[in-house]
Structures are given as C-alpha cells and as structure tokens.
Coordinates of C-alpha atoms and ligand atoms in Angstrom, one line a residue:
M6 CA 13.7 -15.5 -2.5
N7 CA 14.9 -15.3 -6.1
D8 CA 13.1 -18.2 -7.7
S9 CA 11.9 -19.4 -11.1
F10 CA 8.3 -18.9 -12.0
T11 CA 7.2 -21.2 -14.9
T12 CA 4.4 -20.0 -17.1
A13 CA 3.1 -20.8 -20.6
W14 CA 5.2 -17.8 -21.8
G15 CA 8.5 -19.1 -20.3
A16 CA 10.2 -19.2 -16.9
F17 CA 11.0 -16.0 -15.1
E18 CA 13.3 -15.2 -12.2
L19 CA 11.3 -13.2 -9.7
A20 CA 12.0 -11.5 -6.4
R21 CA 10.1 -9.3 -4.0
F22 CA 11.3 -5.7 -3.4
P23 CA 13.3 -5.0 -1.4
E24 CA 15.0 -8.4 -1.5
N25 CA 15.5 -9.9 1.9
P26 CA 17.8 -12.9 2.0
R27 CA 16.5 -13.8 5.4
E28 CA 12.9 -13.9 4.2
Q29 CA 12.1 -17.0 2.1
L30 CA 9.0 -15.6 0.5
R31 CA 8.1 -16.1 -3.1
A32 CA 7.2 -13.3 -5.4
W33 CA 4.2 -15.1 -6.9
D34 CA 1.4 -17.4 -5.7
A35 CA -1.3 -19.8 -7.0
A36 CA -3.6 -16.8 -7.9
D37 CA -1.0 -15.5 -10.3
E38 CA -0.4 -19.0 -11.8
Y39 CA -4.2 -19.6 -12.2
L40 CA -4.7 -16.3 -14.0
L41 CA -1.9 -16.8 -16.4
R42 CA -2.9 -20.4 -17.2
Y43 CA -6.4 -19.2 -17.9
L44 CA -5.2 -16.5 -20.3
K45 CA -3.3 -19.1 -22.2
E46 CA -5.9 -21.8 -22.2
E47 CA -9.3 -20.0 -21.8
P48 CA -11.3 -23.1 -21.2
D49 CA -14.6 -21.4 -22.1
S50 CA -13.9 -20.8 -25.7
G51 CA -11.0 -23.2 -26.1
G52 CA -8.5 -20.6 -27.2
P53 CA -6.1 -18.2 -25.5
V54 CA -7.4 -14.7 -24.6
A55 CA -6.2 -12.2 -27.2
L56 CA -3.6 -9.9 -25.7
D57 CA -3.3 -7.6 -28.7
G58 CA -5.2 -4.6 -27.4
A59 CA -4.7 -2.5 -24.3
V60 CA -4.0 -4.8 -21.4
V61 CA -4.2 -3.5 -17.9
V62 CA -3.0 -5.3 -14.8
L63 CA -4.4 -3.8 -11.6
G64 CA -2.7 -4.6 -8.3
D65 CA 0.1 -7.0 -9.4
R66 CA 1.7 -7.8 -6.0
W67 CA 5.3 -8.3 -7.1
G68 CA 5.2 -8.1 -10.8
A69 CA 4.7 -11.8 -11.6
V70 CA 1.8 -11.2 -14.0
S71 CA 3.3 -8.0 -15.6
T72 CA 6.7 -9.7 -16.1
A73 CA 5.1 -12.8 -17.7
L74 CA 3.1 -10.8 -20.1
A75 CA 5.7 -8.1 -20.8
G76 CA 6.9 -9.6 -24.0
T77 CA 3.4 -10.8 -25.2
A78 CA 0.9 -8.0 -24.8
D79 CA 1.1 -5.1 -27.3
S80 CA 0.3 -2.5 -24.7
L81 CA 0.6 -3.4 -21.1
T82 CA -0.1 -1.0 -18.2
A83 CA 0.3 -2.0 -14.6
I84 CA -1.6 0.1 -12.0
T85 CA -0.5 -0.1 -8.4
D86 CA -0.9 1.8 -5.1
S87 CA 2.3 0.3 -3.8
Y88 CA 5.7 1.8 -4.2
L89 CA 7.2 -1.6 -3.3
A90 CA 5.2 -3.3 -6.0
S91 CA 6.2 -0.7 -8.6
R92 CA 9.9 -1.2 -7.8
A93 CA 9.4 -5.0 -7.9
I94 CA 7.9 -4.8 -11.4
A95 CA 10.8 -2.7 -12.6
A96 CA 13.4 -5.0 -10.9
N97 CA 11.8 -8.2 -12.2
L98 CA 11.7 -6.9 -15.8
A99 CA 15.4 -6.0 -15.5
R100 CA 16.2 -9.4 -13.9
N101 CA 14.7 -11.2 -16.9
G102 CA 16.3 -9.0 -19.5
L103 CA 13.0 -7.5 -20.5
D104 CA 12.5 -4.0 -21.9
P105 CA 11.7 -1.6 -19.0
E106 CA 9.3 0.2 -21.4
A107 CA 7.3 -3.0 -22.0
V108 CA 5.2 -2.2 -18.9
D109 CA 3.8 1.3 -18.4
V110 CA 3.7 1.4 -14.6
R111 CA 1.1 3.9 -13.3
T112 CA 0.1 4.7 -9.8
T113 CA -3.5 4.6 -8.6
Q114 CA -3.3 8.4 -8.4
Q115 CA -2.5 8.7 -12.1
E116 CA -4.9 8.8 -15.0
P117 CA -5.7 5.3 -16.2
P118 CA -5.7 4.4 -19.9
S119 CA -8.8 5.7 -21.8
R120 CA -9.5 2.3 -23.4
I121 CA -9.0 -1.1 -21.9
D122 CA -9.4 -4.4 -23.9
V123 CA -8.2 -6.8 -21.2
L124 CA -8.5 -6.0 -17.5
L125 CA -6.7 -8.3 -15.1
V126 CA -7.3 -7.6 -11.4
R127 CA -5.3 -9.0 -8.6
V128 CA -7.9 -8.5 -5.8
P129 CA -6.3 -6.2 -3.2
K130 CA -6.6 -6.7 0.6
S131 CA -8.5 -3.4 0.8
L132 CA -12.1 -3.6 -0.5
A133 CA -12.2 0.1 -0.6
L134 CA -9.2 0.3 -2.9
L135 CA -10.8 -2.2 -5.2
E136 CA -14.0 -0.2 -5.2
D137 CA -12.3 3.0 -6.0
Q138 CA -10.2 1.5 -8.8
L139 CA -13.1 -0.3 -10.4
Y140 CA -15.0 3.1 -10.5
R141 CA -12.0 4.8 -12.0
L142 CA -11.5 2.1 -14.7
A143 CA -15.1 1.4 -15.6
P144 CA -15.4 4.2 -18.2
A145 CA -12.5 2.7 -20.2
L146 CA -14.2 -0.7 -20.5
H147 CA -16.4 -1.7 -23.5
E148 CA -18.7 -4.6 -24.2
G149 CA -15.8 -6.7 -25.5
T150 CA -13.4 -6.1 -22.7
V151 CA -12.2 -9.3 -21.1
V152 CA -12.3 -8.8 -17.3
V153 CA -10.6 -11.5 -15.1
G154 CA -10.0 -11.1 -11.4
T155 CA -7.8 -13.4 -9.4
G156 CA -7.0 -14.0 -5.7
M157 CA -6.7 -16.6 -3.0
V158 CA -10.0 -17.9 -1.8
T159 CA -9.5 -16.2 1.5
E160 CA -9.2 -12.9 -0.3
I161 CA -12.4 -13.2 -2.4
H162 CA -15.6 -12.6 -0.4
T163 CA -19.3 -12.0 -1.4
S164 CA -18.6 -8.3 -1.0
T165 CA -15.7 -8.5 -3.5
L166 CA -18.0 -10.1 -6.1
Q167 CA -20.7 -7.6 -5.4
L168 CA -18.3 -4.7 -6.2
F169 CA -17.5 -6.2 -9.6
E170 CA -21.2 -6.8 -10.2
R171 CA -22.3 -3.4 -9.1
I172 CA -19.6 -1.3 -10.8
L173 CA -18.7 -3.4 -13.9
G174 CA -21.4 -5.9 -14.8
P175 CA -22.6 -9.6 -14.3
T176 CA -20.0 -11.6 -12.4
R177 CA -19.3 -15.2 -11.7
T178 CA -16.4 -17.1 -10.1
S179 CA -14.5 -20.1 -11.1
L180 CA -13.8 -23.3 -9.2
A181 CA -11.0 -23.0 -6.7
V182 CA -7.6 -24.4 -7.9
R183 CA -4.9 -24.7 -5.3
K184 CA -6.8 -22.3 -3.0
A185 CA -7.0 -19.7 -5.8
R186 CA -10.1 -18.5 -7.6
L187 CA -10.8 -16.4 -10.7
I188 CA -13.6 -13.8 -11.1
H189 CA -15.2 -13.3 -14.5
T190 CA -17.2 -10.2 -15.3
A191 CA -19.0 -9.3 -18.5
P192 CA -18.8 -5.5 -18.6
R193 CA -21.9 -3.4 -19.1
P194 CA -20.7 0.0 -20.1
A195 CA -24.3 1.4 -19.9
L196 CA -24.7 0.2 -16.3
D197 CA -26.3 2.8 -14.0
R198 CA -23.6 2.8 -11.4
P199 CA -23.6 4.9 -8.2
T200 CA -20.9 7.6 -7.9
N201 CA -17.5 6.7 -6.4
P202 CA -17.6 7.4 -2.7
W203 CA -13.8 7.9 -2.5
P204 CA -12.0 9.9 -1.3
L205 CA -13.7 10.1 2.1
R206 CA -13.4 13.3 4.1
Y207 CA -14.6 13.5 7.7
R208 CA -14.1 15.7 10.8
L209 CA -12.2 14.4 13.7
P210 CA -14.0 14.2 17.1
D211 CA -13.5 16.8 19.8
G212 CA -11.1 16.1 22.7
I213 CA -8.0 15.3 20.7
G214 CA -6.1 18.5 21.2
V215 CA -5.0 20.5 18.2
L216 CA -6.7 18.1 15.8
S217 CA -10.1 18.4 17.4
G218 CA -12.8 19.0 14.7
R219 CA -10.2 19.1 11.9
Q220 CA -11.0 17.5 8.5
V221 CA -9.1 14.4 7.5
A222 CA -8.8 13.3 3.8
N223 CA -8.8 9.6 3.1
Q224 CA -8.1 8.2 -0.4
A225 CA -9.4 4.6 -0.8
G226 CA -7.2 2.0 0.9
V227 CA -5.5 4.1 3.5
F228 CA -5.3 2.8 7.0
C229 CA -8.5 3.3 9.0
A230 CA -10.1 5.5 6.4
D231 CA -13.5 6.0 8.0
R232 CA -12.7 6.8 11.6
L233 CA -9.9 7.6 14.0
D234 CA -8.0 4.4 14.9
I235 CA -7.8 3.8 18.6
G236 CA -4.0 3.2 18.5
T237 CA -3.5 6.4 16.6
R238 CA -5.7 8.2 19.1
F239 CA -3.6 6.9 21.9
F240 CA -0.4 8.0 20.1
L241 CA -1.8 11.5 19.6
Q242 CA -2.1 11.9 23.3
H243 CA 1.6 11.0 23.8
L244 CA 3.5 12.7 21.1
P245 CA 6.9 14.2 22.2
D246 CA 7.4 17.8 23.0
L247 CA 8.9 19.0 19.7
G248 CA 10.8 21.9 21.5
D249 CA 13.2 23.2 18.9
A250 CA 13.1 20.1 16.6
R251 CA 13.9 21.2 13.1
R252 CA 13.1 18.1 11.1
V253 CA 10.3 15.7 12.0
V254 CA 9.3 12.6 10.0
D255 CA 5.8 11.1 10.0
L256 CA 6.8 7.6 9.0
G257 CA 4.1 5.4 7.5
C258 CA 2.0 8.5 7.5
G259 CA -1.3 7.0 6.2
N260 CA -3.8 9.9 6.1
G261 CA -1.2 12.2 7.8
I262 CA -2.9 13.0 11.0
V263 CA 0.1 12.3 13.2
G264 CA 2.4 14.6 11.2
T265 CA -0.3 17.2 10.9
A266 CA -0.7 17.3 14.7
A267 CA 3.1 17.7 15.0
A268 CA 3.0 20.6 12.5
L269 CA 0.2 22.3 14.3
T270 CA 2.0 22.2 17.7
A271 CA 5.4 23.0 16.3
P272 CA 5.1 25.5 13.4
H273 CA 8.8 25.9 13.3
A274 CA 9.4 22.2 12.5
E275 CA 9.8 21.0 8.9
L276 CA 7.6 17.9 8.4
L277 CA 8.3 15.0 6.1
F278 CA 5.5 12.6 5.4
V279 CA 6.5 9.2 4.1
D280 CA 4.5 6.2 3.0
E281 CA 4.8 3.3 0.5
S282 CA 1.2 3.9 -0.6
F283 CA 0.5 6.6 -3.2
Q284 CA -3.0 6.9 -1.9
A285 CA -1.7 7.5 1.6
V286 CA 0.7 10.2 0.6
A287 CA -2.0 12.0 -1.4
S288 CA -4.3 11.8 1.6
A289 CA -1.6 13.1 4.0
E290 CA -0.9 16.1 1.7
E291 CA -4.6 17.0 1.6
T292 CA -5.0 16.6 5.4
F293 CA -2.0 18.7 6.1
R294 CA -2.9 21.5 3.6
T295 CA -6.5 21.6 4.9
A296 CA -5.2 22.2 8.4
L297 CA -2.2 24.4 7.7
G298 CA -3.2 26.2 4.6
P299 CA -2.3 25.7 0.9
D300 CA 1.1 27.3 1.1
A301 CA 2.4 25.7 4.3
R302 CA 5.7 23.9 3.8
A303 CA 6.2 20.2 4.2
E304 CA 7.6 17.3 2.1
F305 CA 5.6 14.4 0.9
L306 CA 7.5 11.3 -0.1
V307 CA 6.4 7.9 -1.5
G308 CA 9.1 5.5 -0.6
D309 CA 10.2 2.4 1.3
A310 CA 10.5 3.5 4.9
L311 CA 13.4 5.9 5.3
A312 CA 15.5 4.6 2.4
D313 CA 15.6 8.0 0.6
V314 CA 16.3 10.1 3.7
P315 CA 19.9 11.2 4.4
D316 CA 21.8 10.0 7.5
A317 CA 21.7 12.1 10.7
S318 CA 19.3 14.6 9.2
V319 CA 16.2 14.2 11.4
D320 CA 15.4 15.2 15.0
V321 CA 12.2 13.2 15.6
V322 CA 10.6 10.2 13.9
L323 CA 7.0 9.5 14.7
L324 CA 5.8 6.0 13.9
N325 CA 2.7 3.8 14.1
P326 CA 4.1 0.8 12.2
P327 CA 2.0 -1.4 9.9
F328 CA 0.9 -4.5 11.6
H329 CA -0.4 -6.4 8.7
S330 CA 0.6 -6.0 5.1
H331 CA 0.5 -8.0 1.9
Q332 CA 4.0 -6.7 1.1
A333 CA 6.1 -8.6 3.6
T334 CA 6.0 -9.9 7.1
T335 CA 5.3 -7.0 9.4
D336 CA 8.2 -7.8 11.6
A337 CA 10.5 -7.2 8.6
I338 CA 8.9 -3.9 7.9
A339 CA 9.0 -2.7 11.5
W340 CA 12.6 -3.7 11.7
R341 CA 13.4 -1.8 8.5
M342 CA 11.6 1.3 9.9
F343 CA 13.5 1.1 13.2
T344 CA 16.9 0.6 11.6
G345 CA 16.1 3.4 9.2
A346 CA 15.1 5.7 12.0
R347 CA 18.4 5.0 13.9
R348 CA 20.3 5.9 10.7
V349 CA 18.5 9.1 9.9
L350 CA 18.3 10.5 13.4
R351 CA 20.8 13.0 14.6
P352 CA 22.6 12.2 17.9
G353 CA 20.1 13.0 20.6
G354 CA 17.2 12.5 18.2
E355 CA 14.1 10.5 19.2
L356 CA 12.1 7.7 17.6
R357 CA 8.6 7.6 19.1
V358 CA 6.5 4.5 18.4
V359 CA 3.1 3.3 19.2
G360 CA 2.4 -0.4 19.0
N361 CA 0.1 -3.2 20.2
R362 CA 1.5 -4.3 23.5
H363 CA 1.8 -7.9 22.4
L364 CA 4.2 -7.0 19.6
A365 CA 6.9 -6.2 22.2
Y366 CA 8.6 -3.5 20.1
H367 CA 10.7 -2.6 23.2
V368 CA 12.8 -5.7 22.7
K369 CA 13.8 -4.6 19.2
L370 CA 14.3 -1.0 20.1
R371 CA 16.5 -1.8 23.0
R372 CA 18.6 -4.1 20.9
L373 CA 19.0 -1.4 18.2
F374 CA 19.3 1.8 20.2
G375 CA 20.6 0.5 23.4
N376 CA 17.7 2.2 25.2
C377 CA 14.0 2.3 25.3
R378 CA 11.6 4.1 27.6
T379 CA 7.9 3.4 28.0
V380 CA 6.1 6.8 27.7
A381 CA 2.6 5.5 28.2
G382 CA 0.6 2.2 28.3
S383 CA -3.0 1.1 28.0
P384 CA -4.2 -2.5 28.2
K385 CA -3.8 -2.7 24.4
F386 CA -1.1 -0.2 23.4
T387 CA 2.3 1.1 24.5
V388 CA 4.0 4.3 23.4
L389 CA 7.8 3.8 23.4
S390 CA 10.7 6.2 23.0
A391 CA 14.2 5.4 21.8
T392 CA 17.0 8.0 21.7
R393 CA 19.9 8.0 19.1
R394 CA 23.1 8.2 21.2
Ligands
LIG418 C1 -0.6 1.5 11.1 S1 -0.6 2.5 9.6 C2 -0.3 4.1 10.4 C3 -1.0 5.3 9.6 C4 -1.0 6.6 10.4 N1 0.4 7.0 10.7 C5 -1.7 6.5 11.7 O1 -1.1 6.4 12.7 O2 -3.0 6.5 11.6 C6 1.0 2.1 8.9 C7 1.3 2.8 7.6 O3 2.6 2.3 7.2 C8 2.6 2.3 5.7 N2 3.7 1.4 5.2 C9 3.7 0.0 5.1 N3 4.9 -0.4 4.7 C10 5.6 0.7 4.4 C11 6.9 0.9 4.0 N4 7.7 -0.1 3.6 N5 7.4 2.2 3.9 C12 6.6 3.2 4.2 N6 5.4 3.1 4.7 C13 4.9 1.8 4.8 C14 1.2 1.8 5.4 O4 0.9 2.1 4.1 C15 0.4 2.5 6.4 O5 -0.1 3.8 5.9

C-alpha cells in the first residue's frame, strides 16, 4: 500500500519493499507516529528534541522515521539488519523527492558512527539483535545523548527494558498510546557493562551426518541462534542427493548450516548462500569457512529471495522458508521464494523444502511446478520436492 503518512514535518508517501499490490499493509505504524510526535513535542521539557547533532535510527522497519527526519536532521544514519528495510528506506526517500544522501544507510555489520547525539530505536523482534546493537552503539553515546526507543506494547517486554537499563543506563517507559509505547533511557557512559555475548559459536551435536561436531557461527538475530532447530535437523536428514549438481542455492540461509552440509557432501557443487539479513549472511560465511577452509569457494549474497539470481542457472534450491517475519506476511515471502526458485532452476532442477505440516506448502508447489513429492514426514514437518519441468 502506497499511502500518506502525516507527521509534524509534513506528509510522506510510503510503501514497503518490495511493493505488493495484493498486500494492503502500511509502511508505518503507531510506534513510528508516537516517536515522531514525541520528538516534535517533547512533553517533558516542553520543546522539540534538538536534531542538530548526529542522529541514528536503529531498526527502522520501512523507512518511515528516516524519511520523515531526512530533511530535518543534520546528520542522519539508519542502521538495519534487513536488506528489505534498506531498500525501503532508499525507495521512500526517492518517492518523496528527498536527497538519497540525506540518510546514511548502514548495515548492522558495518561500523556505527563514533558519536551519537540522538539515538532512536525501533525495538526489533529479536531481543538478541537489540542486545548486540546496544552493545555496539553504547561507546558512541555521551551523557547528553537523547535515547528514545519505540515499539508496539506487544513488542516491549521487561526483558527489553532490562537490556536498555543494563547496557545503556536508567530506563523508563511512557504511557501506551494507540497500543504503542516509548522507552526513555538516560545514558551512563561510565556504566560497568558486561561484554557483548554475540556472535555465538557452538558445536553441533553428533548424529547429524557430515555436520556432526562442526562449529556454527551465529551473529545476533539469526534464526535459532543458540541450538539446532528441529525443523532444520529434520531437513538435514532429507537433503537431496546432489549427484552432479553444479550450482546449489541455500535460500534463506540463516547461519548457513544447510548449505554447508550440501558443500561437505558435494565438494564439486558451487554453493550460493542468500538471506535478506546481513547478520545471517555473515554467519553463513563463517560457518561455511570454518567447515571447508578459508579458501573454499562459495558465494554469499544479501538480497530478497532469488531476485538477483539469473534465470535457469541453478540445479538445486534448498529452502527452509521463514514462518514469521516482521517484513511481510510469511505466505507472501514463501510464495516469492517458490516462484523465484521456479525461475532460477534449470529444467530438471529441484526445489527441496521443509515446512511445518500445517502450512501445506504442497498446495502452492503443485500449483506452481505442476508436481510435488513428499520426501519425508514427521508429526510436525514435511520435506517436499518439486521439479522444474
Ligand atoms: C526458517 S529460517 C531458515 C534458516 C536456515 N536455512 C535453517 O534452516 O536453519 C528462514 C530464513 O529466511 C530469511 N529470509 C526471510 N525473508 C527473506 C527474504 N525475503 N529473502 C531472503 N531470505 C529471507 C530469514 O532471515 C531466515 O534466515
């Protein structure tokens, strides 16, 4: 939905990325509105928050906050782990005729600014990602830094506030307004804070074939960062025989264990790891290199599903689709992944998918590929195979 977002700084046309005419979802919510209203009105001191220093927006979902502040703040940096969010910020600036340079978009993997005067945090779904990012940003804060977090009440828990308190300084919350809440923190640069526990590296259990005992790297926020997911485990037991496959894609690679298993069993295959999370792709690269050596060849791509992969260029796509995401309805993402797979597979190529049984992916796959075989099933999961004809 391309819709008008009215703020104290003007009205902005905003859309999610990629735009989906069938999905009537707004690119902002009450948490974005509450934050912007607070910045303009600042009820505590009766005046607007000064935006003339270095302003950092962490975790802007679709660029609503960055777009609204683009023409106002002197120096505005948006930090995100999401490729889709970074594209949405750029597209929304362009849509509103704003200078693309007005927002310095950095990934969570890049160095943050060395001094921050205003830190605006859209609380992410992942507490781990919030923890890691607050640790990374804390050294740039000073006593006078204004820190305001925002989120829907369902996204802000006691554990969320404890992170702000433990890593940055004394923290309180505002009243809820239209089911959104603000978080206010008074930074204490001299705080004796524990060390950042991220990234987390652990060894996989025995009994999972080529991956047994191997080390997995997990940057904060990646899917199932502290243990092997049971769906992934089931998938690892039912990967296809890669025979003479030349090009194999680990789509939505997370920490990269599926693609790493494929590379270990089929050394001749060229692996491509894709995820929309910068943290995930960095994790996958480390997991792969730890298992196969620093010089082993593979490609690591941050992108939206298979949008950047050429037609008919791939032999096998391995996929454990996301089943919840702040980015869009999961159905839309799974469908984008399936249609992408159909396009990039060579005739005879295979898409192999694991999914929760209740998601009934076989219906979609059959519609799209004209075929779908159940490779394995458990009470909770099914592994499906569809062939490009
Ligand atoms: C269920 S996890 C699977 C992770 C890993 N492959 C595994 O099996 O343990 C789904 C992954 O899809 C990624 N993802 C979500 N939306 C995406 C998109 N539009 N394009 C690429 N990857 C996406 C998520 O970041 C997440 O890492």
